[in-house]
C-alpha cells in the first residue's frame, strides 16, 4: 500500500517545529480540497456563473471562486497561520497574531474552465512570519519565493491530486475515497530535460515581443526549422493542469508579458501562482523564470503583483532566456527562418 500524505508529512518534518506547522497547514488544506471537490462533483449550474464583479486582480469573479475562497479561509483559520492572502481578497486577512506562518493562495485556478468541466485547481504558498513582518505586516507577502517553506497545488480533474514540495523533492498524492485520504502517487518527480511539448496562448501572438515570437516561430517550424525536430502544443487554460503535465513528461509553459493593456507583465500572479509553481518545478529539477530572472529570486512589491512566467524543462527555459538576452543571435537565424512562421503570410 502506498504511503499516506500524513505519513509522508511526518517523515518530512522530523522534530522540526516549524516544518510540523507547515505539515499541519498542508493537512488542513488537503481536507479543504476534498470538501471543495465534493461541492464541484455535486455540481449545480450556478458554479461557473459570473457574480457580476471582479476580484482584487481584476478578473471576473465566479460563484465557485467565492466558494473556494471561503472553504480555504476556514482551513487557514484552523491552521497555525498569522496571515491569509488570497487572490479573491484585496488585502491580507490577519489570523493568529503569534503564529509563525503565512499563506498566499489562489483558491480557484483556471476559473474560465469551471462550467466546461475541464480540470481546475487551488495553488498555495506557505511563508515564514518573522519579527520584521510583525513590525510591518505589509512585508509578509513581499518575501521572495525562495523563502517558501512549502508550496503546491491541488487539481480537481478526473482525479483529485495534490502536488507539493517542502523543499525536498516534489511529490504527488492522489485522493483515495476508499482510504478516505490522500496517498502517495509519485515520489520525487524529475522533469525530463528535453522538451517535446510547449504551452502558450498562441492567440496573443501579435501582442508578444519579438524574442517570444521568434522562439515560438522556431518551435512551429519543427523539423524544417533551426530546432530540426517537431514539437506538439497543449494549452489547457488551467495552469495547474499544464504544470502537472510538464512535471510528468517535460515541456515548457510560457505566459509572457505582451502589448495588451494591463498585460505588460503577463497575466499570472507572482505570490500565489508563479512562486508555488516555481517551487514545485525547481524541486523537480526544472526551471522557472520571468524570461530571464529566476521567479524565486524576485522581490514582490505586493500580494497581487503579476509576472511574466516561463517554466518547465531546464534546457528549454534557458533557451528562452537566450532568445530574450541575445537578439543578435536571433538576427543571424532570422533571415532563413523568420519567414517560415505559420502566423506570417
Ligand atoms: O488566471 C490564471 C489562468 O487561468 C491560468 O490557470 C491559465 O494558465 C491562464 O490564466 C489562462 O489564461 P488565458 O485565458 O489568457 O489563456
Coordinates of C-alpha atoms and ligand atoms in Angstrom, one line a residue:
X1 CA 0.0 0.0 0.0
X2 CA 1.3 3.4 -0.9
X3 CA 2.2 5.7 2.0
X4 CA -0.3 8.2 3.1
X5 CA 0.1 12.0 2.9
X6 CA 0.1 12.0 6.7
X7 CA 3.0 9.5 6.9
X8 CA 4.9 11.5 4.2
X9 CA 4.5 14.8 6.1
X10 CA 5.6 13.2 9.3
X11 CA 8.8 11.9 7.7
X12 CA 9.5 15.3 6.0
X13 CA 9.3 17.2 9.3
X14 CA 11.1 15.0 11.8
X15 CA 11.3 17.1 15.0
X16 CA 11.4 20.5 13.4
X17 CA 8.6 22.5 14.9
X18 CA 8.3 25.0 12.0
X19 CA 8.1 22.2 9.5
X20 CA 5.5 20.5 11.7
X21 CA 3.3 23.6 11.4
X22 CA 3.8 23.6 7.6
X23 CA 2.7 20.0 7.6
X24 CA -0.4 20.7 9.8
X25 CA -1.3 23.5 7.4
X26 CA -1.0 21.2 4.3
X27 CA -3.1 18.6 6.1
X28 CA -5.9 21.2 6.7
X29 CA -5.6 22.3 3.0
X30 CA -6.0 18.7 1.9
X31 CA -9.2 18.4 4.0
X32 CA -10.5 21.6 2.4
X33 CA -9.6 20.4 -1.1
X34 CA -11.8 17.3 -0.5
X35 CA -14.6 19.5 0.6
X36 CA -14.3 21.7 -2.5
X37 CA -14.0 18.6 -4.7
X38 CA -17.3 17.3 -3.3
X39 CA -19.0 20.6 -4.0
X40 CA -17.6 20.5 -7.6
X41 CA -18.9 17.0 -8.1
X42 CA -22.3 17.8 -6.7
X43 CA -22.3 20.4 -9.4
X44 CA -25.2 22.8 -9.9
X45 CA -25.4 25.2 -12.7
X46 CA -24.5 28.2 -10.7
X47 CA -20.8 27.5 -10.0
X48 CA -19.5 28.8 -13.3
X49 CA -21.7 31.9 -13.2
X50 CA -20.2 35.3 -13.0
X51 CA -21.1 37.2 -9.9
X52 CA -21.1 40.5 -11.7
X53 CA -17.9 41.7 -10.0
X54 CA -14.1 41.3 -10.3
X55 CA -11.6 40.2 -7.8
X56 CA -8.6 42.1 -6.5
X57 CA -6.6 41.3 -9.6
X58 CA -9.4 42.5 -11.9
X59 CA -10.5 39.0 -13.1
X60 CA -14.2 38.2 -13.4
X61 CA -15.3 36.5 -10.2
X62 CA -17.4 33.4 -10.5
X63 CA -19.6 31.7 -7.9
X64 CA -17.0 28.8 -7.4
X65 CA -14.2 31.3 -6.9
X66 CA -16.0 32.7 -3.9
X67 CA -17.0 29.3 -2.5
X68 CA -13.4 28.1 -2.8
X69 CA -12.1 31.2 -1.1
X70 CA -14.5 30.6 1.8
X71 CA -13.5 26.9 2.1
X72 CA -9.8 27.6 2.2
X73 CA -10.1 30.6 4.6
X74 CA -11.8 28.2 7.0
X75 CA -8.9 25.8 6.6
X76 CA -6.5 28.7 7.2
X77 CA -8.3 29.7 10.3
X78 CA -7.8 26.2 11.7
X79 CA -4.1 26.3 10.9
X80 CA -1.1 27.8 12.6
X81 CA -1.2 30.9 10.3
X82 CA -0.8 34.6 11.1
X83 CA -1.9 35.8 7.7
X84 CA -4.0 34.6 4.7
X85 CA -3.5 36.4 1.4
X86 CA -6.0 35.4 -1.3
X87 CA -6.4 36.2 -5.0
X88 CA -10.1 36.8 -4.1
X89 CA -9.4 39.4 -1.4
X90 CA -7.9 42.9 -1.7
X91 CA -5.7 42.7 1.4
X92 CA -4.2 40.1 3.7
X93 CA -6.5 38.7 6.4
X94 CA -4.9 38.7 9.9
X95 CA -5.5 35.4 11.7
X96 CA -3.5 34.2 14.8
X97 CA -1.2 37.1 15.7
X98 CA 1.6 34.9 17.2
X99 CA 1.7 32.3 14.5
X100 CA 4.9 31.8 12.6
X101 CA 3.5 31.2 9.1
X102 CA 1.5 33.0 6.4
X103 CA -0.2 31.5 3.4
X104 CA -0.9 33.0 0.0
X105 CA -3.5 31.2 -2.1
X106 CA -5.2 31.2 -5.5
X107 CA -8.3 29.3 -4.2
X108 CA -9.6 28.5 -7.8
X109 CA -7.1 28.4 -10.6
X110 CA -8.5 28.2 -14.2
X111 CA -11.8 29.9 -13.4
X112 CA -12.6 30.2 -17.2
X113 CA -12.8 26.4 -17.3
X114 CA -15.4 25.9 -14.5
X115 CA -18.5 25.5 -16.5
X116 CA -16.7 23.4 -19.2
X117 CA -15.8 20.5 -16.8
X118 CA -12.1 20.9 -17.5
X119 CA -9.5 20.5 -14.7
X120 CA -9.3 23.4 -12.3
X121 CA -7.2 23.8 -9.2
X122 CA -6.0 25.6 -6.0
X123 CA -2.5 26.9 -5.6
X124 CA -0.9 27.7 -2.3
X125 CA 2.4 29.1 -0.9
X126 CA 3.4 28.9 2.7
X127 CA 5.9 31.6 4.0
X128 CA 7.6 32.3 7.3
X129 CA 6.5 35.2 9.5
X130 CA 9.4 36.8 11.4
X131 CA 9.7 39.7 13.8
X132 CA 10.2 42.1 10.9
X133 CA 6.8 41.1 9.5
X134 CA 5.1 41.5 12.8
X135 CA 6.5 45.0 12.9
X136 CA 5.4 45.7 9.4
X137 CA 2.7 43.2 8.2
X138 CA 2.8 44.7 4.7
X139 CA 6.1 42.9 4.2
X140 CA 4.7 39.4 4.8
X141 CA 3.8 38.8 1.2
X142 CA 6.8 40.8 -0.2
X143 CA 9.1 37.9 0.6
X144 CA 10.9 36.2 -2.3
X145 CA 9.7 32.8 -3.4
X146 CA 12.9 31.2 -2.3
X147 CA 11.7 31.7 1.3
X148 CA 8.7 29.4 0.8
X149 CA 8.6 26.6 3.4
X150 CA 6.0 24.6 1.5
X151 CA 4.0 25.1 -1.7
X152 CA 1.9 23.2 -4.1
X153 CA -1.4 22.8 -5.8
X154 CA -4.5 20.6 -6.0
X155 CA -6.0 19.6 -9.3
X156 CA -9.8 18.9 -9.4
X157 CA -9.8 16.8 -12.5
X158 CA -10.7 13.2 -13.3
X159 CA -8.7 12.6 -10.1
X160 CA -8.1 14.8 -7.1
X161 CA -4.4 15.3 -6.9
X162 CA -2.0 17.2 -4.6
X163 CA 1.4 18.2 -6.0
X164 CA 3.6 19.6 -3.2
X165 CA 7.1 20.4 -2.1
X166 CA 8.6 21.3 1.3
X167 CA 11.9 21.9 -0.4
X168 CA 12.9 18.3 -0.5
X169 CA 11.7 17.0 -3.9
X170 CA 8.2 17.4 -5.4
X171 CA 5.7 14.7 -4.6
X172 CA 2.3 13.8 -5.9
X173 CA -0.6 12.4 -3.8
X174 CA -4.0 11.2 -5.1
X175 CA -7.2 11.3 -3.1
X176 CA -8.4 7.8 -2.5
X177 CA -12.1 7.7 -1.5
X178 CA -11.7 4.1 -0.3
X179 CA -8.9 5.1 2.1
X180 CA -10.6 8.4 2.9
X181 CA -7.5 10.5 2.4
X182 CA -4.5 11.2 0.1
X183 CA -1.9 8.5 -0.7
X184 CA 1.4 8.9 -2.5
X185 CA 1.2 8.5 -6.3
X186 CA 4.7 9.7 -7.3
X187 CA 7.6 10.5 -5.1
X188 CA 10.4 12.9 -6.1
X189 CA 9.4 13.7 -9.6
X190 CA 12.3 14.5 -12.0
X191 CA 11.4 16.7 -15.0
X192 CA 13.0 15.4 -18.2
X193 CA 15.5 17.8 -19.6
X194 CA 14.4 17.6 -23.2
X195 CA 11.1 19.3 -24.1
X196 CA 8.8 18.0 -26.8
X197 CA 5.7 20.0 -26.0
X198 CA 5.0 23.7 -25.4
X199 CA 2.1 25.5 -23.8
X200 CA 1.3 29.1 -24.7
X201 CA -1.9 31.0 -25.6
X202 CA -1.0 31.5 -29.2
X203 CA -3.9 33.8 -29.8
X204 CA -1.8 36.5 -28.3
X205 CA 1.0 36.1 -30.9
X206 CA 0.5 39.6 -32.3
X207 CA 0.9 41.1 -28.9
X208 CA 4.2 39.4 -28.0
X209 CA 7.7 41.0 -28.1
X210 CA 9.9 39.8 -30.9
X211 CA 12.0 37.3 -28.9
X212 CA 8.9 35.3 -27.8
X213 CA 7.6 35.4 -31.4
X214 CA 10.9 34.1 -32.7
X215 CA 11.1 31.4 -30.1
X216 CA 7.6 30.2 -30.9
X217 CA 8.3 30.5 -34.7
X218 CA 11.2 28.2 -34.3
X219 CA 9.1 25.6 -32.4
X220 CA 6.4 25.8 -35.1
X221 CA 8.9 25.4 -37.9
X222 CA 9.7 22.0 -36.3
X223 CA 11.9 19.7 -38.3
X224 CA 12.2 22.3 -41.1
X225 CA 13.4 25.0 -38.7
X226 CA 16.5 25.6 -36.6
X227 CA 15.3 23.1 -33.9
X228 CA 15.3 20.3 -36.5
X229 CA 12.6 18.4 -34.7
X230 CA 8.8 18.7 -34.3
X231 CA 7.0 20.0 -31.2
X232 CA 3.5 19.4 -30.0
X233 CA 1.4 22.1 -28.4
X234 CA -1.0 21.8 -25.4
X235 CA -2.8 24.7 -23.7
X236 CA -5.4 23.7 -21.0
X237 CA -6.1 27.2 -19.8
X238 CA -5.7 26.0 -16.2
X239 CA -2.0 26.4 -15.2
X240 CA -2.2 23.6 -12.6
X241 CA -3.0 21.0 -15.3
X242 CA -0.4 22.4 -17.7
X243 CA 2.1 22.3 -14.8
X244 CA 1.3 18.7 -13.9
X245 CA 1.7 17.5 -17.5
X246 CA 5.1 19.2 -17.6
X247 CA 6.2 17.6 -14.4
X248 CA 5.3 14.2 -15.8
X249 CA 6.6 14.4 -19.3
X250 CA 8.6 17.6 -19.7
X251 CA 7.9 20.6 -21.9
X252 CA 7.6 24.3 -21.4
X253 CA 4.9 26.8 -20.3
X254 CA 5.0 30.5 -21.2
X255 CA 2.8 33.4 -20.2
X256 CA 4.9 36.3 -21.3
X257 CA 4.2 40.0 -20.9
X258 CA 2.5 41.4 -24.0
X259 CA 1.3 44.5 -25.6
X260 CA -2.3 44.4 -24.4
X261 CA -3.4 47.0 -21.9
X262 CA -2.6 45.7 -18.4
X263 CA -0.6 42.7 -19.7
X264 CA 2.9 44.3 -19.6
X265 CA 3.8 41.6 -17.0
X266 CA 1.5 38.9 -18.4
X267 CA -1.4 37.5 -16.6
X268 CA -0.2 35.4 -13.8
X269 CA 0.3 36.4 -10.2
X270 CA 3.8 36.2 -8.6
X271 CA 2.9 35.5 -5.0
X272 CA 0.2 32.8 -5.2
X273 CA 0.6 31.4 -8.7
X274 CA 4.2 31.7 -10.1
X275 CA 6.0 31.3 -6.8
X276 CA 4.4 28.0 -5.7
X277 CA 4.6 26.6 -9.2
X278 CA 8.2 27.6 -9.5
X279 CA 9.0 26.0 -6.1
X280 CA 7.5 22.6 -7.3
X281 CA 9.1 22.8 -10.7
X282 CA 12.6 23.7 -9.3
X283 CA 12.3 21.0 -6.7
X284 CA 11.7 18.6 -9.5
X285 CA 14.9 19.7 -11.3
X286 CA 13.1 22.1 -13.8
X287 CA 13.4 25.9 -14.0
X288 CA 11.1 28.8 -13.7
X289 CA 11.9 32.4 -14.8
X290 CA 10.2 35.6 -15.8
X291 CA 12.0 35.1 -19.1
X292 CA 15.5 35.8 -17.7
X293 CA 15.4 36.1 -13.9
X294 CA 14.6 33.2 -11.6
X295 CA 11.0 33.6 -10.3
X296 CA 12.1 32.6 -6.8
X297 CA 14.6 35.5 -6.7
X298 CA 12.0 38.2 -7.5
X299 CA 11.1 40.5 -4.6
X300 CA 7.3 41.1 -4.9
X301 CA 6.0 44.6 -4.3
X302 CA 2.6 43.5 -3.3
X303 CA 0.3 40.5 -2.9
X304 CA -1.3 40.8 -6.3
X305 CA 1.8 41.6 -8.4
X306 CA 1.9 40.0 -11.9
X307 CA 4.9 38.4 -13.5
X308 CA 5.8 37.0 -16.9
X309 CA 6.2 33.3 -16.4
X310 CA 8.3 30.7 -18.2
X311 CA 8.7 27.2 -16.6
X312 CA 9.4 23.6 -17.4
X313 CA 12.3 21.6 -18.7
X314 CA 15.5 23.3 -17.7
X315 CA 17.3 23.4 -21.0
X316 CA 14.2 24.8 -22.8
X317 CA 13.7 27.5 -20.2
X318 CA 17.3 28.5 -20.6
X319 CA 16.9 28.7 -24.3
X320 CA 14.1 31.2 -24.0
X321 CA 16.4 33.4 -21.9
X322 CA 18.9 33.3 -24.7
X323 CA 16.3 34.5 -27.2
X324 CA 15.5 37.4 -24.9
X325 CA 19.0 38.3 -23.8
X326 CA 20.8 37.9 -27.1
X327 CA 18.9 39.4 -30.0
X328 CA 22.0 39.4 -32.2
X329 CA 21.9 35.6 -32.2
X330 CA 18.3 35.9 -33.4
X331 CA 19.2 38.2 -36.2
X332 CA 21.6 35.6 -37.5
X333 CA 18.9 33.0 -37.5
X334 CA 16.1 35.1 -38.8
X335 CA 16.9 35.6 -42.5
X336 CA 16.4 31.9 -43.1
X337 CA 13.7 31.0 -40.6
X338 CA 11.9 34.3 -39.8
X339 CA 9.6 33.9 -42.8
X340 CA 8.5 30.4 -42.1
X341 CA 6.1 31.2 -39.2
X342 CA 2.7 29.7 -39.6
X343 CA 1.4 33.1 -38.3
X344 CA 3.1 35.1 -41.0
X345 CA 1.9 35.1 -44.6
Ligands
LIG1 O1 -5.7 33.2 -14.2 C1 -4.9 32.1 -14.2 C2 -5.1 31.3 -15.5 O2 -6.5 30.8 -15.6 C3 -4.2 30.1 -15.6 O3 -4.6 29.0 -14.9 C4 -4.1 29.9 -17.1 O4 -2.9 29.3 -17.4 C5 -4.3 31.2 -17.6 O5 -4.9 32.0 -16.7 C6 -5.1 31.2 -18.9 O6 -5.0 32.5 -19.5 P1 -5.7 32.8 -20.9 O7 -7.2 32.9 -20.6 O8 -5.1 34.1 -21.3 O9 -5.4 31.7 -21.8

